[in-house]
Amino acid sequence: MNRKIVISGYQFFCTMFLFEVGTASLVALAPRAKQDAWIGLLLSLILGCLLYYVYTKLFEFYPDIPFTQYVQIILGEYAGKLVVLSYIIYFIYMASLILRKFEELLVMTLFNSSSLILIGMLMLFLIMYGLNKGIETIVRTNEVIFVLIMIIIVLIITFEFIAKVYDINNLRPVLENGWVPIIKAAIPQGLTLPFGEVVTFIMLMPLLNKKEKALKVGMPALIFSGLILLIFTLKNIAILGVPVLERTLFPLLTAISYINIVNFLQRLDSFIVIFMVCGGFAKITVFFYCAVSGSADIFNIKKVDN
């Protein structure tokens, strides 16, 4: 007997937050806007919220079936399967790209003598094991990870304030080059990464225990994650300045290396690595689940219970 998979609104919130913050915090967002990157990010967030609103309205027409099924109803069997196949390729591509980023992060920071392939295989095995236990297991794990991530974020910001590593002058002058670089940074780059990636959550919406939570919970999660990324962008610019920010590969990791409180509290890189790996795990898992679930739909693969 197949049991219906159900996730709560809070689990949906935690998963979306980790998904959005997970890898977006890894790199500099809207770098073309320089010290006005935070404005570009804010514009991207507004557009991302509008895009997510469209997804939820589309979901309201087909609340009980995933995106990969109702696309075939709307476009027809053959055109629909072609669109679904394109999304599956996108999900797989994004999951593999993010996995590669985290392989590089771990080799550069904690495992200098390890192989990229070995680290990738271990992470992928963990993700496959989690999904084998079911998406409900993953979202319950995300509830715990969310609390851990929030503690790390509060600690990072607090320690950086205590260490007085911020220089507000790095955020000036505002709009030095006008709105054109900001708009170019927000569209399409900022809208695509990270807010455009919420398209994956139309695969999770049918699993909600209450369908109206897709908008009531998803939109606050998107806004909250966007505000956290906005804070990260502001503080990275204020600490590093635009010249350093443009050269560094992982700005959040570089910014925390500036912390030195009475020559005792320093070298907190491990906190950032934990933060990024946890977020990356959540994001890769969601992409991987969407790819597997979509493949099962178009190839009519059914789960066989023992």
Coordinates of C-alpha atoms in Angstrom, one line a residue:
M1 CA 0.0 0.0 0.0
N2 CA 1.4 3.4 -1.1
R3 CA 1.3 6.1 1.6
K4 CA 0.8 9.6 0.4
I5 CA 3.8 11.8 0.9
V6 CA 3.0 14.9 2.9
I7 CA 5.2 17.8 4.1
S8 CA 4.3 20.6 6.5
G9 CA 4.4 24.3 5.8
Y10 CA 7.3 24.8 8.2
Q11 CA 9.3 22.1 6.4
F12 CA 8.5 23.8 3.1
F13 CA 9.7 27.1 4.6
C14 CA 13.0 25.6 5.9
T15 CA 13.7 23.8 2.6
M16 CA 13.1 26.8 0.5
F17 CA 15.2 29.0 2.7
L18 CA 18.2 26.6 2.6
F19 CA 17.7 26.1 -1.1
E20 CA 17.9 29.9 -1.8
V21 CA 20.7 30.8 0.7
G22 CA 22.7 27.5 0.3
T23 CA 24.8 28.4 -2.8
A24 CA 23.9 32.0 -3.4
S25 CA 25.9 32.9 -0.3
L26 CA 28.9 31.1 -1.8
V27 CA 29.5 33.6 -4.5
A28 CA 29.3 37.4 -5.1
L29 CA 25.8 38.3 -6.3
A30 CA 25.2 41.0 -8.9
P31 CA 29.0 41.8 -9.2
R32 CA 28.5 44.0 -12.2
A33 CA 26.8 46.6 -10.1
K34 CA 30.0 46.8 -7.8
Q35 CA 29.1 48.7 -4.6
D36 CA 25.5 48.9 -5.7
A37 CA 25.2 45.1 -5.9
W38 CA 22.8 45.2 -2.9
I39 CA 20.3 47.3 -5.0
G40 CA 20.5 44.8 -7.9
L41 CA 19.9 42.0 -5.4
L42 CA 16.9 43.8 -4.0
L43 CA 15.5 44.3 -7.5
S44 CA 16.0 40.6 -8.3
L45 CA 14.2 39.7 -5.1
I46 CA 11.1 41.7 -6.1
L47 CA 11.1 40.1 -9.6
G48 CA 11.7 36.7 -8.0
C49 CA 8.6 37.2 -5.8
L50 CA 6.5 38.1 -8.8
L51 CA 7.7 35.0 -10.6
Y52 CA 7.0 32.8 -7.6
Y53 CA 3.5 34.3 -7.4
V54 CA 2.9 33.2 -11.0
Y55 CA 4.1 29.6 -10.1
T56 CA 1.6 29.4 -7.2
K57 CA -1.3 30.6 -9.4
L58 CA -0.4 27.9 -11.9
F59 CA -0.3 25.4 -9.1
E60 CA -3.8 26.4 -8.0
F61 CA -5.2 25.0 -11.3
Y62 CA -3.6 21.6 -10.7
P63 CA -3.1 21.3 -6.9
D64 CA -2.8 17.5 -6.8
I65 CA -0.3 16.7 -9.5
P66 CA 3.3 17.8 -10.0
F67 CA 4.5 20.2 -12.7
T68 CA 5.9 17.4 -14.9
Q69 CA 2.4 16.0 -15.2
Y70 CA 0.2 19.1 -15.8
V71 CA 2.7 20.5 -18.4
Q72 CA 1.7 17.4 -20.5
I73 CA -2.0 18.2 -20.0
I74 CA -1.5 21.9 -21.0
L75 CA 0.9 21.4 -24.0
G76 CA -0.1 17.9 -25.0
E77 CA 1.7 14.6 -24.5
Y78 CA 4.7 15.1 -26.9
A79 CA 5.4 18.8 -26.5
G80 CA 4.8 18.4 -22.8
K81 CA 7.3 15.6 -22.5
L82 CA 9.9 17.6 -24.4
V83 CA 9.5 20.5 -22.0
V84 CA 9.7 18.2 -19.0
L85 CA 12.8 16.6 -20.4
S86 CA 14.4 20.1 -20.8
Y87 CA 13.6 20.8 -17.1
I88 CA 15.0 17.4 -16.0
I89 CA 18.3 18.2 -17.9
Y90 CA 18.3 21.6 -16.1
F91 CA 17.8 20.0 -12.7
I92 CA 20.6 17.5 -13.3
Y93 CA 22.9 20.2 -14.7
M94 CA 22.3 22.6 -11.7
A95 CA 22.8 19.7 -9.2
S96 CA 26.1 18.7 -10.8
L97 CA 27.3 22.3 -11.1
I98 CA 26.6 23.0 -7.4
L99 CA 28.3 19.7 -6.4
R100 CA 31.4 20.7 -8.3
K101 CA 31.4 24.1 -6.5
F102 CA 31.3 22.4 -3.1
E103 CA 34.0 19.9 -4.1
E104 CA 36.3 22.9 -4.8
L105 CA 35.3 24.6 -1.6
L106 CA 36.1 21.6 0.6
V107 CA 39.4 20.9 -1.2
M108 CA 40.5 24.6 -0.8
T109 CA 39.6 24.8 2.8
L110 CA 39.5 21.6 4.9
F111 CA 40.7 18.7 2.6
N112 CA 43.7 20.1 0.7
S113 CA 45.2 16.6 0.0
S114 CA 41.9 15.0 -0.9
S115 CA 40.6 14.2 -4.4
L116 CA 37.7 16.2 -5.9
I117 CA 36.2 13.0 -7.3
L118 CA 36.3 11.2 -3.9
I119 CA 34.6 14.2 -2.1
G120 CA 32.0 14.4 -4.8
M121 CA 31.3 10.6 -4.6
L122 CA 30.9 10.8 -0.8
M123 CA 28.5 13.8 -1.0
L124 CA 26.5 12.2 -3.8
F125 CA 26.3 8.9 -1.8
L126 CA 24.9 10.8 1.2
I127 CA 22.3 12.6 -1.0
M128 CA 21.2 9.3 -2.7
Y129 CA 20.9 7.6 0.7
G130 CA 18.8 10.5 2.0
L131 CA 16.5 10.5 -1.0
N132 CA 16.2 6.7 -0.8
K133 CA 14.7 7.2 2.6
G134 CA 12.2 9.6 1.1
I135 CA 11.7 13.3 0.6
E136 CA 9.9 13.5 4.0
T137 CA 13.2 12.4 5.7
I138 CA 15.0 15.2 3.8
V139 CA 12.6 18.0 4.8
R140 CA 12.7 16.8 8.4
T141 CA 16.5 17.0 8.3
N142 CA 16.2 20.5 6.8
E143 CA 14.3 21.6 9.9
V144 CA 17.3 20.8 12.0
I145 CA 19.8 22.3 9.5
F146 CA 17.7 25.5 9.4
V147 CA 18.2 26.1 13.2
L148 CA 21.9 25.4 12.9
I149 CA 22.3 27.8 9.9
M150 CA 20.4 30.6 11.8
I151 CA 22.7 30.2 14.8
I152 CA 25.8 30.4 12.5
I153 CA 24.5 33.5 10.7
V154 CA 23.8 35.3 14.0
L155 CA 27.3 34.4 15.3
I156 CA 29.0 35.5 12.2
I157 CA 27.3 38.9 12.1
T158 CA 27.8 39.4 15.8
F159 CA 31.5 38.6 15.7
E160 CA 32.1 40.8 12.7
F161 CA 30.5 43.7 14.5
I162 CA 32.6 43.1 17.6
A163 CA 35.8 42.9 15.6
K164 CA 34.9 46.2 13.8
V165 CA 35.8 44.9 10.4
Y166 CA 33.1 46.9 8.6
D167 CA 33.9 50.1 6.6
I168 CA 30.7 51.8 5.6
N169 CA 32.7 53.9 3.1
N170 CA 33.0 50.8 0.9
L171 CA 29.3 51.1 0.1
R172 CA 29.8 54.6 -1.3
P173 CA 29.1 56.3 -3.7
V174 CA 25.6 55.0 -4.2
L175 CA 24.5 54.9 -7.9
E176 CA 27.9 56.0 -9.0
N177 CA 27.3 54.6 -12.5
G178 CA 23.5 55.1 -12.6
W179 CA 20.8 52.4 -12.9
V180 CA 22.0 50.7 -16.1
P181 CA 24.6 48.4 -14.4
I182 CA 22.2 47.6 -11.7
I183 CA 19.4 46.6 -14.1
K184 CA 21.9 44.5 -16.1
A185 CA 23.1 42.8 -13.0
A186 CA 19.5 42.0 -11.9
I187 CA 18.1 41.0 -15.3
P188 CA 18.6 38.2 -16.2
Q189 CA 21.6 37.2 -14.0
G190 CA 20.2 38.2 -10.6
L191 CA 16.8 36.9 -11.5
T192 CA 18.2 33.5 -12.6
L193 CA 20.5 33.0 -9.6
P194 CA 19.1 32.5 -7.1
F195 CA 15.5 33.5 -7.3
G196 CA 14.6 32.0 -10.6
E197 CA 15.6 28.6 -9.3
V198 CA 12.4 28.4 -7.2
V199 CA 10.8 26.9 -10.2
T200 CA 12.0 23.6 -8.6
F201 CA 9.4 24.1 -5.8
I202 CA 6.5 23.6 -8.1
M203 CA 7.5 19.9 -7.9
L204 CA 7.1 20.1 -4.1
M205 CA 3.9 22.1 -3.9
P206 CA 1.6 19.1 -4.4
L207 CA 3.2 17.4 -1.4
L208 CA 2.0 20.2 1.0
N209 CA -0.5 19.1 3.6
K210 CA -2.4 22.3 3.0
K211 CA -2.3 23.6 -0.6
E212 CA -2.8 27.3 0.3
K213 CA 0.6 27.2 2.1
A214 CA 2.4 27.3 -1.2
L215 CA 1.9 31.0 -1.2
K216 CA 1.4 31.8 2.5
V217 CA 4.6 30.0 3.5
G218 CA 6.6 30.0 0.3
M219 CA 6.5 33.8 -0.3
P220 CA 7.8 34.6 3.3
A221 CA 10.5 32.0 2.9
L222 CA 11.6 33.6 -0.4
I223 CA 11.6 37.1 1.1
F224 CA 13.4 36.0 4.3
S225 CA 16.1 34.3 2.3
G226 CA 16.4 37.3 0.0
L227 CA 16.9 39.6 3.0
I228 CA 19.6 37.3 4.5
L229 CA 21.4 37.4 1.1
L230 CA 21.0 41.2 1.1
I231 CA 22.7 41.4 4.5
F232 CA 25.5 39.1 3.3
T233 CA 26.0 41.3 0.2
L234 CA 26.1 44.5 2.2
K235 CA 28.5 43.1 4.8
N236 CA 30.8 41.6 2.2
I237 CA 31.1 44.9 0.3
A238 CA 31.6 46.8 3.6
I239 CA 34.3 44.4 4.8
L240 CA 36.2 43.6 1.6
G241 CA 35.5 46.5 -0.7
V242 CA 34.8 46.2 -4.4
P243 CA 38.4 45.5 -5.6
V244 CA 38.9 42.6 -3.2
L245 CA 35.3 41.3 -3.7
E246 CA 35.9 41.1 -7.5
R247 CA 39.0 39.0 -7.0
T248 CA 37.9 36.6 -4.3
L249 CA 36.3 33.3 -5.2
F250 CA 34.3 32.8 -2.0
P251 CA 33.7 36.3 -0.5
L252 CA 31.8 35.1 2.6
L253 CA 34.8 32.9 3.5
T254 CA 37.2 35.7 2.9
A255 CA 35.2 38.2 4.9
I256 CA 35.1 36.0 8.0
S257 CA 38.9 35.6 7.9
Y258 CA 39.1 39.3 8.9
I259 CA 37.7 38.5 12.3
N260 CA 40.2 38.8 15.1
I261 CA 38.9 39.5 18.6
V262 CA 41.8 40.2 21.1
N263 CA 44.0 37.8 19.2
F264 CA 41.9 34.9 20.6
L265 CA 38.7 34.5 18.5
Q266 CA 39.9 34.1 14.9
R267 CA 40.1 31.6 12.0
L268 CA 36.4 30.9 12.0
D269 CA 36.4 29.5 8.5
S270 CA 35.0 26.2 9.6
F271 CA 31.7 27.8 10.6
I272 CA 31.3 29.1 7.0
V273 CA 32.2 25.7 5.5
I274 CA 29.6 24.0 7.7
F275 CA 27.1 26.7 6.7
M276 CA 27.8 26.3 3.0
V277 CA 27.9 22.5 3.0
C278 CA 24.6 22.2 4.8
G279 CA 23.0 24.6 2.4
G280 CA 24.5 22.9 -0.6
F281 CA 23.3 19.5 0.6
A282 CA 19.7 20.9 0.8
K283 CA 19.9 22.5 -2.6
I284 CA 21.5 19.5 -4.5
T285 CA 19.0 17.2 -2.8
V286 CA 16.0 19.3 -4.0
F287 CA 17.4 19.4 -7.6
F288 CA 18.1 15.7 -7.5
Y289 CA 14.7 14.9 -6.2
C290 CA 13.0 17.0 -8.9
A291 CA 15.1 15.3 -11.6
V292 CA 14.3 11.8 -10.4
S293 CA 10.6 12.5 -9.8
G294 CA 10.3 14.1 -13.3
S295 CA 12.0 11.2 -14.9
A296 CA 9.6 8.8 -13.2
D297 CA 6.7 10.8 -14.5
I298 CA 7.6 10.9 -18.2
F299 CA 8.9 7.3 -18.3
N300 CA 6.0 6.0 -16.2
I301 CA 8.2 4.4 -13.6
K302 CA 6.3 3.2 -10.5
K303 CA 7.8 2.5 -7.1
V304 CA 7.5 -1.2 -6.2
D305 CA 6.8 -1.8 -2.5
N306 CA 8.1 -5.0 -1.0

